[in-house]
Coordinates of C-alpha atoms in Angstrom, one line a residue:
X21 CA -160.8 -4.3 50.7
X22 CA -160.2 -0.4 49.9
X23 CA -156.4 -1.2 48.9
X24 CA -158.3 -3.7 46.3
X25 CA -160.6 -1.2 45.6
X26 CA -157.5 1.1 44.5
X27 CA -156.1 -1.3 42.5
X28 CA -159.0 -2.2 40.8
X29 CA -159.7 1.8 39.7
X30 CA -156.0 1.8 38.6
X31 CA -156.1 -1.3 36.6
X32 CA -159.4 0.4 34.7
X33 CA -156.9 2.6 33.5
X34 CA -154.4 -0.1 31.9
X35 CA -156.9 -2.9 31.3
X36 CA -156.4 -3.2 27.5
X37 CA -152.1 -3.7 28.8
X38 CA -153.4 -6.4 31.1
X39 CA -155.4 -8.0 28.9
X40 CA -152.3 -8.8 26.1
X41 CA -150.2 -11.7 26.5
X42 CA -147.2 -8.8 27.3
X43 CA -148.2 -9.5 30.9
X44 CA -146.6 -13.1 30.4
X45 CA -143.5 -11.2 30.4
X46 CA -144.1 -8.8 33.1
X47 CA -147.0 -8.6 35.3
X48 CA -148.8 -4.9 35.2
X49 CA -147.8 -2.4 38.2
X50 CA -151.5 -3.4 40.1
X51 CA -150.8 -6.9 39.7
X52 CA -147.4 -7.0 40.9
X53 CA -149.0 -4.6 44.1
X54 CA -151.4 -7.1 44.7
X55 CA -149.3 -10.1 44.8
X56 CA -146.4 -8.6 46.6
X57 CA -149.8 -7.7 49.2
X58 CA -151.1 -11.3 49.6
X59 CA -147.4 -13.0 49.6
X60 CA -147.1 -10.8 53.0
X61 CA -150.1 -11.5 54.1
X62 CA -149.1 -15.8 53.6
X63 CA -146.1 -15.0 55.1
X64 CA -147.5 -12.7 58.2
X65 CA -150.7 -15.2 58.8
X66 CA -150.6 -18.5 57.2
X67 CA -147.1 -19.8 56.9
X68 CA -146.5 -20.1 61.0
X69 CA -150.0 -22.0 61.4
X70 CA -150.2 -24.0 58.5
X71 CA -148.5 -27.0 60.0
X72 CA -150.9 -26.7 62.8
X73 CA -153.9 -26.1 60.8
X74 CA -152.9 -29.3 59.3
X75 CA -152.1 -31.4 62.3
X76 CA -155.3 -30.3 64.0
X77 CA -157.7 -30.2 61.2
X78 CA -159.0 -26.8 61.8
X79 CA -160.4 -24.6 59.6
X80 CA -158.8 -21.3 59.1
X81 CA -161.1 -18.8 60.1
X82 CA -159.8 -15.8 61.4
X83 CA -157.7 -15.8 57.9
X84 CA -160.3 -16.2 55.4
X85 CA -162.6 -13.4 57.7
X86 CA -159.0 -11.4 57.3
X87 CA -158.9 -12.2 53.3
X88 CA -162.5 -11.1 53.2
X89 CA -161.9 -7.7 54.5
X90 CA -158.5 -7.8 52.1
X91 CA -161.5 -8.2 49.2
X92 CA -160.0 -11.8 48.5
X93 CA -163.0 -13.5 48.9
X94 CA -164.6 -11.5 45.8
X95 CA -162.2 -11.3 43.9
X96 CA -164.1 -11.1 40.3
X97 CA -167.9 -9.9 42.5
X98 CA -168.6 -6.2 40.9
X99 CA -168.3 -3.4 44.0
X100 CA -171.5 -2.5 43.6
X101 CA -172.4 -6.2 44.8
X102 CA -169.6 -5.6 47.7
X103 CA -166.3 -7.5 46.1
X104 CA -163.0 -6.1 44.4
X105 CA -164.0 -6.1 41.3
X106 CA -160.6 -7.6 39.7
X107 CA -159.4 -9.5 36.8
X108 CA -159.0 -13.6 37.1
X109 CA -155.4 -12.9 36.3
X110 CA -155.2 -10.6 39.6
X111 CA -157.6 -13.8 41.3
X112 CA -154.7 -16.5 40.4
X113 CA -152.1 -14.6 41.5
X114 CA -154.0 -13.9 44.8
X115 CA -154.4 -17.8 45.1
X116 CA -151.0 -18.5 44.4
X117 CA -149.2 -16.3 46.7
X118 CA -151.9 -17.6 49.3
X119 CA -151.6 -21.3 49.0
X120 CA -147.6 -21.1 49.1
X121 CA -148.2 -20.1 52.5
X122 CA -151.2 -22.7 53.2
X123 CA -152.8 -24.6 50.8
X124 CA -155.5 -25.8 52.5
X125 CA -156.3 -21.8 52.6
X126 CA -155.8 -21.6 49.1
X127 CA -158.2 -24.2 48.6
X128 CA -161.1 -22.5 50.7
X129 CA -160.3 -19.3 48.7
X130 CA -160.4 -21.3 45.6
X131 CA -163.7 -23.0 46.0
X132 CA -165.3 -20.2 47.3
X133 CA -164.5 -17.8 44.4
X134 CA -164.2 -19.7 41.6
X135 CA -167.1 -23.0 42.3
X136 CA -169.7 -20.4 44.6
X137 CA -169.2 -17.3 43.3
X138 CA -168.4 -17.5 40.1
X139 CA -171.7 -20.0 38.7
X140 CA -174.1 -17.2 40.6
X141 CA -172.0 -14.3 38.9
X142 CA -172.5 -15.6 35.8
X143 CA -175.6 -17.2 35.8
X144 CA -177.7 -15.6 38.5
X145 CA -180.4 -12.9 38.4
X146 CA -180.0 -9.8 40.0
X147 CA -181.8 -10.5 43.0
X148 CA -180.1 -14.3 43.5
X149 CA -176.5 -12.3 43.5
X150 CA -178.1 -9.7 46.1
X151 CA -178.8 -12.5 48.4
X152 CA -176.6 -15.4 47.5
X153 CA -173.7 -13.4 46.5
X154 CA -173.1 -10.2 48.4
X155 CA -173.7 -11.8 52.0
X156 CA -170.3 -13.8 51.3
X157 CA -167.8 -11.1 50.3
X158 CA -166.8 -10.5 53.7
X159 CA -165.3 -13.9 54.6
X160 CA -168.1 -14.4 57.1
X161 CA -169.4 -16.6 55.3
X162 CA -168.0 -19.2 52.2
X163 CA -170.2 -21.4 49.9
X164 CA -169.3 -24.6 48.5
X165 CA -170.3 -26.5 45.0
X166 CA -172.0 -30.2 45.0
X167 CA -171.4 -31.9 41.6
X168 CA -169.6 -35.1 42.4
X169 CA -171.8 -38.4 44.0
X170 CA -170.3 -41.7 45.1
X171 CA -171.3 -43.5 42.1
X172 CA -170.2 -40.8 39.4
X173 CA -166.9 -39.7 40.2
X174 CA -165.6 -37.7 36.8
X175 CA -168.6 -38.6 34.6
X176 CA -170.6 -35.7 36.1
X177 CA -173.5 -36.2 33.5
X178 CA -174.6 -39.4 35.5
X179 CA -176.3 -37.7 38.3
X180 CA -178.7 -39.8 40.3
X181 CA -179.6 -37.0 42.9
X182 CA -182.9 -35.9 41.4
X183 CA -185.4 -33.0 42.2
X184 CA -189.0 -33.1 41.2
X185 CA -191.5 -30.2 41.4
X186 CA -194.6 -30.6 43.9
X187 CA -196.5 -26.9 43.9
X188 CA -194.2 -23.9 44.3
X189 CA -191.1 -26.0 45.5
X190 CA -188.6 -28.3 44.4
X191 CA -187.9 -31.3 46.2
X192 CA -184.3 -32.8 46.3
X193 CA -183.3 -36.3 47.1
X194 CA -179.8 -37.5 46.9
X195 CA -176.2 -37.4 47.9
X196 CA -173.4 -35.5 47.1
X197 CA -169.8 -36.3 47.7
X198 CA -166.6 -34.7 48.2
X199 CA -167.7 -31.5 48.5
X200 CA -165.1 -29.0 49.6
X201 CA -166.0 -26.6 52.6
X202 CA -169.2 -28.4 53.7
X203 CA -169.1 -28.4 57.5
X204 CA -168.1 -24.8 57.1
X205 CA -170.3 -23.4 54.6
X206 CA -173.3 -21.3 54.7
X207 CA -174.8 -21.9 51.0
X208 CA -174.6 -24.5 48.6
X209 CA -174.6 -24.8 44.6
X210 CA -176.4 -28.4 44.3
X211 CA -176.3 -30.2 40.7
X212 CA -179.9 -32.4 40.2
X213 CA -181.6 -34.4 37.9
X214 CA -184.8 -32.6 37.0
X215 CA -185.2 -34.6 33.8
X216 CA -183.9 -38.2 33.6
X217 CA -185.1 -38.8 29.8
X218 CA -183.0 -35.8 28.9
X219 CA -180.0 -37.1 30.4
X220 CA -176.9 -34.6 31.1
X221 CA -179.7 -32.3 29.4
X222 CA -181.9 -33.1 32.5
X223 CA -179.9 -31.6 35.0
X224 CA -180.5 -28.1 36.2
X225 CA -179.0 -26.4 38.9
X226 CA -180.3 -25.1 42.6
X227 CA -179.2 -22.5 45.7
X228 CA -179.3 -23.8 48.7
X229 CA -179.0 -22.7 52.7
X230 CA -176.8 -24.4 55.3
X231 CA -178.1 -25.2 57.6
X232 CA -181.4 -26.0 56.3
X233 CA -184.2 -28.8 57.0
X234 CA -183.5 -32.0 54.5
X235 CA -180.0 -31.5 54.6
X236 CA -177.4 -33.3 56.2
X237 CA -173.7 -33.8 56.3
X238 CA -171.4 -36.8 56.6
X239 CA -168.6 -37.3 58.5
X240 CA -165.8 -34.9 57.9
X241 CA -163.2 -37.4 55.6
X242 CA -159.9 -37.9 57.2
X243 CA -158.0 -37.0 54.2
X244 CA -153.9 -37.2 52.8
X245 CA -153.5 -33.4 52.6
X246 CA -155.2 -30.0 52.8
X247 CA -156.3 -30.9 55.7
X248 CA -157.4 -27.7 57.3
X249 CA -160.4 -27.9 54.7
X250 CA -163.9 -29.7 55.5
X251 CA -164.6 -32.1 52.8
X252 CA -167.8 -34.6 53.6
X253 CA -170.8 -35.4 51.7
X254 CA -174.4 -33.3 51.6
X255 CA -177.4 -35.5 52.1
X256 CA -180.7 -34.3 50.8
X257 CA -184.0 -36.2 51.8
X258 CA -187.2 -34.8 50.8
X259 CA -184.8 -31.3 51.0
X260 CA -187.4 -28.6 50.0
X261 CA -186.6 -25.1 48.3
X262 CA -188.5 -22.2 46.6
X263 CA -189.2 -22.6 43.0
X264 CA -186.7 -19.4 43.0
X265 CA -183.8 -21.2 44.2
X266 CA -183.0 -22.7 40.9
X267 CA -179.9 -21.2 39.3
X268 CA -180.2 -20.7 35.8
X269 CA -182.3 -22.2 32.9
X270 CA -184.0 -25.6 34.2
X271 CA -182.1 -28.3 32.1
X272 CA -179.0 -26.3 32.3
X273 CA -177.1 -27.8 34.6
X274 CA -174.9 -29.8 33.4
X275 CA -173.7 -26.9 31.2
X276 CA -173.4 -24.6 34.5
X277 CA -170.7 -27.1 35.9
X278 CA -168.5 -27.4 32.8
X279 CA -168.2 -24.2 32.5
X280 CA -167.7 -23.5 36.2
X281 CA -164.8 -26.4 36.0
X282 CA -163.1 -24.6 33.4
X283 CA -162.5 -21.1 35.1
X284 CA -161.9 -23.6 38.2
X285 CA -158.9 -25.7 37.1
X286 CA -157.4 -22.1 36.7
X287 CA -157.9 -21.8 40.7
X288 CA -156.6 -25.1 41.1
X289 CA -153.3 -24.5 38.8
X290 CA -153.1 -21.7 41.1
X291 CA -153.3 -23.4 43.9
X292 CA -150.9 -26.4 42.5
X293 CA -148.3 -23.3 41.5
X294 CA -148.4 -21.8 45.2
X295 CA -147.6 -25.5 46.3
X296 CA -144.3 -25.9 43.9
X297 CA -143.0 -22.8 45.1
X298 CA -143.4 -23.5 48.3
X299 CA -141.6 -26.9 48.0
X300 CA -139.1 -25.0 46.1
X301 CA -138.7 -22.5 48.8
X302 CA -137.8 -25.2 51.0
X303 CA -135.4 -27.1 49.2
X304 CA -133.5 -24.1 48.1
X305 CA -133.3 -22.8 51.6
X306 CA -132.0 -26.8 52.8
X307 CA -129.8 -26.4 50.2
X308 CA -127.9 -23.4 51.1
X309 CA -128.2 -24.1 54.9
X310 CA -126.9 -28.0 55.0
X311 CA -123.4 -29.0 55.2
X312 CA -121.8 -32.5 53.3
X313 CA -118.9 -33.6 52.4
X314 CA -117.4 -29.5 53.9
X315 CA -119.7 -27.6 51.8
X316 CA -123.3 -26.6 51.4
X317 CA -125.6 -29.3 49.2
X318 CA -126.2 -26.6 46.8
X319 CA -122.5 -26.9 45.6
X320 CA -123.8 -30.3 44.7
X321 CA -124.1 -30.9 40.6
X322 CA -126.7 -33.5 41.8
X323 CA -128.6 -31.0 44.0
X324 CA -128.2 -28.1 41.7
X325 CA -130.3 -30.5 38.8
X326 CA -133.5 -30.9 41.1
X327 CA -133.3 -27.2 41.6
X328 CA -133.2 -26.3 37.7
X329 CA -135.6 -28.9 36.8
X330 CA -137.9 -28.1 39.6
X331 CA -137.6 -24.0 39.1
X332 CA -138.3 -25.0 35.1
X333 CA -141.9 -27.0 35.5
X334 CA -142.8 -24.3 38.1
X335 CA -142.6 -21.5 35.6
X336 CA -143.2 -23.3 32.6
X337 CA -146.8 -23.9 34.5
X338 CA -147.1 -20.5 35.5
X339 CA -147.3 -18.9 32.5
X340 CA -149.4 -21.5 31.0
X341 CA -152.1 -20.8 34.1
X342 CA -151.3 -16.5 33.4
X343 CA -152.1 -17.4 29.6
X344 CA -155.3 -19.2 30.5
X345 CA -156.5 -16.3 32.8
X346 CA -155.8 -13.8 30.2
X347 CA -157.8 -15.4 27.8
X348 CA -160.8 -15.7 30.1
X349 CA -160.5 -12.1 31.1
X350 CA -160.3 -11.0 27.4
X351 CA -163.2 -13.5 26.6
X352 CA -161.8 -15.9 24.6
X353 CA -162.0 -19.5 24.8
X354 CA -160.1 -20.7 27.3
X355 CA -161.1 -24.6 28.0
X356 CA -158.0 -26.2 26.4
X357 CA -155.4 -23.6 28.3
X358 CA -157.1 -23.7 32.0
X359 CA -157.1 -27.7 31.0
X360 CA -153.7 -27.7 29.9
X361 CA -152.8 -25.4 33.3
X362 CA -153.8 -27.5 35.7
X363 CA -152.2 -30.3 34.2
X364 CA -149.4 -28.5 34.0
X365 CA -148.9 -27.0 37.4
X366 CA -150.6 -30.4 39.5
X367 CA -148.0 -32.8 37.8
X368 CA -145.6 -29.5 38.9
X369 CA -146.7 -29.5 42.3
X370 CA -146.8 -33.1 42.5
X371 CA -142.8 -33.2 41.1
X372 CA -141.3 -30.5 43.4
X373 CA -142.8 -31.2 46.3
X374 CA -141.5 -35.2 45.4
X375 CA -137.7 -33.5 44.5
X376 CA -137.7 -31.2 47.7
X377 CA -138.0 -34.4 49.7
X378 CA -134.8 -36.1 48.3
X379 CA -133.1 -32.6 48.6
X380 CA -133.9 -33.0 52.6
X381 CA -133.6 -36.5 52.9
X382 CA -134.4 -37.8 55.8
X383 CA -135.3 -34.0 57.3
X384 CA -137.8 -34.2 54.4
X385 CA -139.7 -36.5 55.6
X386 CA -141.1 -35.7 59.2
X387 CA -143.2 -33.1 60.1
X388 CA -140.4 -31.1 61.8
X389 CA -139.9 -29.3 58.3
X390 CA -143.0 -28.3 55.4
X391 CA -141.8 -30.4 52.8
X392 CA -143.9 -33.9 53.7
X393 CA -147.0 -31.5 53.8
X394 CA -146.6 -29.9 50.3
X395 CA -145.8 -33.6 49.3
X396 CA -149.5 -34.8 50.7
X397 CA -150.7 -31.5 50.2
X398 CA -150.2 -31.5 46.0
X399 CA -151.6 -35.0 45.5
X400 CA -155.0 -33.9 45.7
X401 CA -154.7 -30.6 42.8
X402 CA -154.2 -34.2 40.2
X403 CA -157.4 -35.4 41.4
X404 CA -160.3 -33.0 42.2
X405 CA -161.8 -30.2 39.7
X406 CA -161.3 -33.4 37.0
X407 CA -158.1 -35.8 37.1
X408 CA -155.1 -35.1 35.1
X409 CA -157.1 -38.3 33.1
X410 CA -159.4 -35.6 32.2
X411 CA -157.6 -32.9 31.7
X412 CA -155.8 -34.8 28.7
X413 CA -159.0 -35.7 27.1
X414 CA -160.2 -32.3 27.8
X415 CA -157.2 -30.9 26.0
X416 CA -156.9 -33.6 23.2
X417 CA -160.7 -33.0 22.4
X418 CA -160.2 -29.4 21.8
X419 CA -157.0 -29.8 19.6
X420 CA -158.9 -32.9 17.1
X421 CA -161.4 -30.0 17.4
X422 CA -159.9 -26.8 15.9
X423 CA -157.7 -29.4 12.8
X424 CA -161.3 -31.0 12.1
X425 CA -162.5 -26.5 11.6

């Protein structure tokens, strides 16, 4: 965490430069430090294991402990609450750099920062970031965000989970689904009706510890890709909590999670970009490396198109995802660009990892090479933190929005 602390003191220095859209040309010096840091660090500790994280299900954590002390599990948490103290920008690039060498890992880093930390952060008191916050800067611990249900999928206003008040604690009944680092998490963000006449207006927001009595979890799903991640659903039944626990205003909820999605989907396009490199990593390498017709692939016109098309969504997305964390660190609106970035770098993910197959062939599809696990691996960035669905009404709403001003 101190090399993050010495970036963060320098990056003081040149925050206005960071802050301008000149970084889409050229990252600042800090920046470039502290992705050339974590692309070691994926290459050192994650790329070797990730096909057997993935093969065996296991959750990586001797790396995130390791990407605690490195500061990357507080990435945006003030020092004085025990994180780094960076920039989202810096956050994106860390996620990036880390989920080309893993993306499960990426994804744990991703949930944890942006869906834990960064709701308490923003709407926590000082004493609910003391205890919910600073305990889980180290990587010894993660948290994990319950939104979604069985029965609402991406309308997130329907909530059915519902908490009432009895005397100086709430009481939660429900269940949540798909949530992201469950078996492994030590603290949960948990979405509840408080309201039902009010609607999406009724919903407020509550801290809760795992373990804890009322709360169970389901069976760990057996998913496609990022495997190495716990995803189940949280049960609550009569799941009591201190009156304190809620996070935020009561009936603000709903407008907790949207704005939490929104710096999210910048994780995720992260996350998505770390993928496409990685499935362009591979195919370049194949190409160089395998021999047809007397000559590398690569010498291939055919070939050499799925590498220029490929290389072109990857960066076209990544400076779309830069743009969208600039704006957020210079506190502009940024719903529209973190929409339009996760679009953007999922369908890019979704693409290279589909073209770095065909440049393998039949190599690129067995588990003898990365490429079939980047494929399963990027499916799932279209789908979670709102579909690419979303994403377009989420963007389109925004643009009918600033012609109708």
């Amino acid at each position: 965490m101190a090399a993050l602390f010495k970036a963060r003191r320098a990056l003081g220095l040149c925050l206005s430069g960071c802050r301008s859209f000149s970084a889409l040309a050229e990252l600042p010096d800090t920046h470039q430090i502290l992705r050339q840091t974590c692309r070691d660090f994926a290459d050192r500790e994650l790329t070797p294991i990730a096909a057997r994280l993935d093969r065996e299900h296991a959750f990586p954590i001797k790396q995130v402990q390791e990407l605690g002390a490195m500061g990357v599990m507080a990435m945006e948490v003030p020092e004085e609450l025990g994180g780094a103290g960076m920039d989202y920008l810096a956050y994106s690039l860390a996620v990036e750099e880390i989920s080309r060498g893993c993306a499960s890992t990426g994804c744990v880093v991703s949930v944890h920062n942006s869906l834990y930390n960064g709701p308490i952060l923003k709407f926590g008191t000082e004493e609910q970031k003391m205890e919910w916050i600073t305990p889980f800067t180290t990587g010894e611990k993660v948290g994990c965000f319950a939104l979604s249900e069985p029965g609402n999928g991406s309308d997130a206003g329907a909530a059915s989970t519902v908490a009432r008040q009895e005397g100086d604690e709430w009481v939660l009944n429900g269940t949540k689904a798909w949530i992201t680092n469950s078996w492994d998490a030590s603290a949960t963000v948990v979405f509840a009706t408080t309201d039902k006449k009010l609607k999406h207006k009724g919903i407020s927001a509550f801290l809760i510890p795992m373990p804890h009595p009322g709360l169970s979890l389901g069976k760990k799903e057996d998913k496609l890709g990022i495997k190495a991640t716990s995803t189940a659903n949280i049960i609550l039944e009569d799941c009591r909590v201190p009156l304190g626990n809620m996070l935020g205003p009561r009936g603000a909820g709903f407008k907790i999670a949207m704005q939490t999605l929104d710096s999210g989907r910048i994780g995720i396009a992260a996350q998505a970009l770390g993928i496409a490199q990685a499935s362009l990593d591979c195919a370049a390498d194949y190409a160089h490396k395998r021999i047809a017709f007397g000559a590398p692939i690569g010498k291939l016109q055919a070939v050499q198109f799925k590498l220029a098309d490929m290389n072109v969504a990857l960066e076209s997305a990544r400076l779309l995802t830069w743009k969208a964390a600039l704006l957020r660190d210079s506190k502009k609106p940024f719903t529209k660009e973190a929409a339009m970035a996760k679009l953007a770098a999922s369908e890019a993910a979704t693409f290279c990892s589909h073209q770095a197959i065909q440049v393998l062939g039949g190599m690129g599809y067995v588990s003898d090479m990365p490429a079939e696990r980047h494929y399963r691996d990027a499916r799932i960035t279209e789908i979670y933190e709102g579909t690419s669905e979303i994403q377009r009404l989420v963007i389109a709403g925004q643009i009918l929005k600033e012609y109708q001003a």
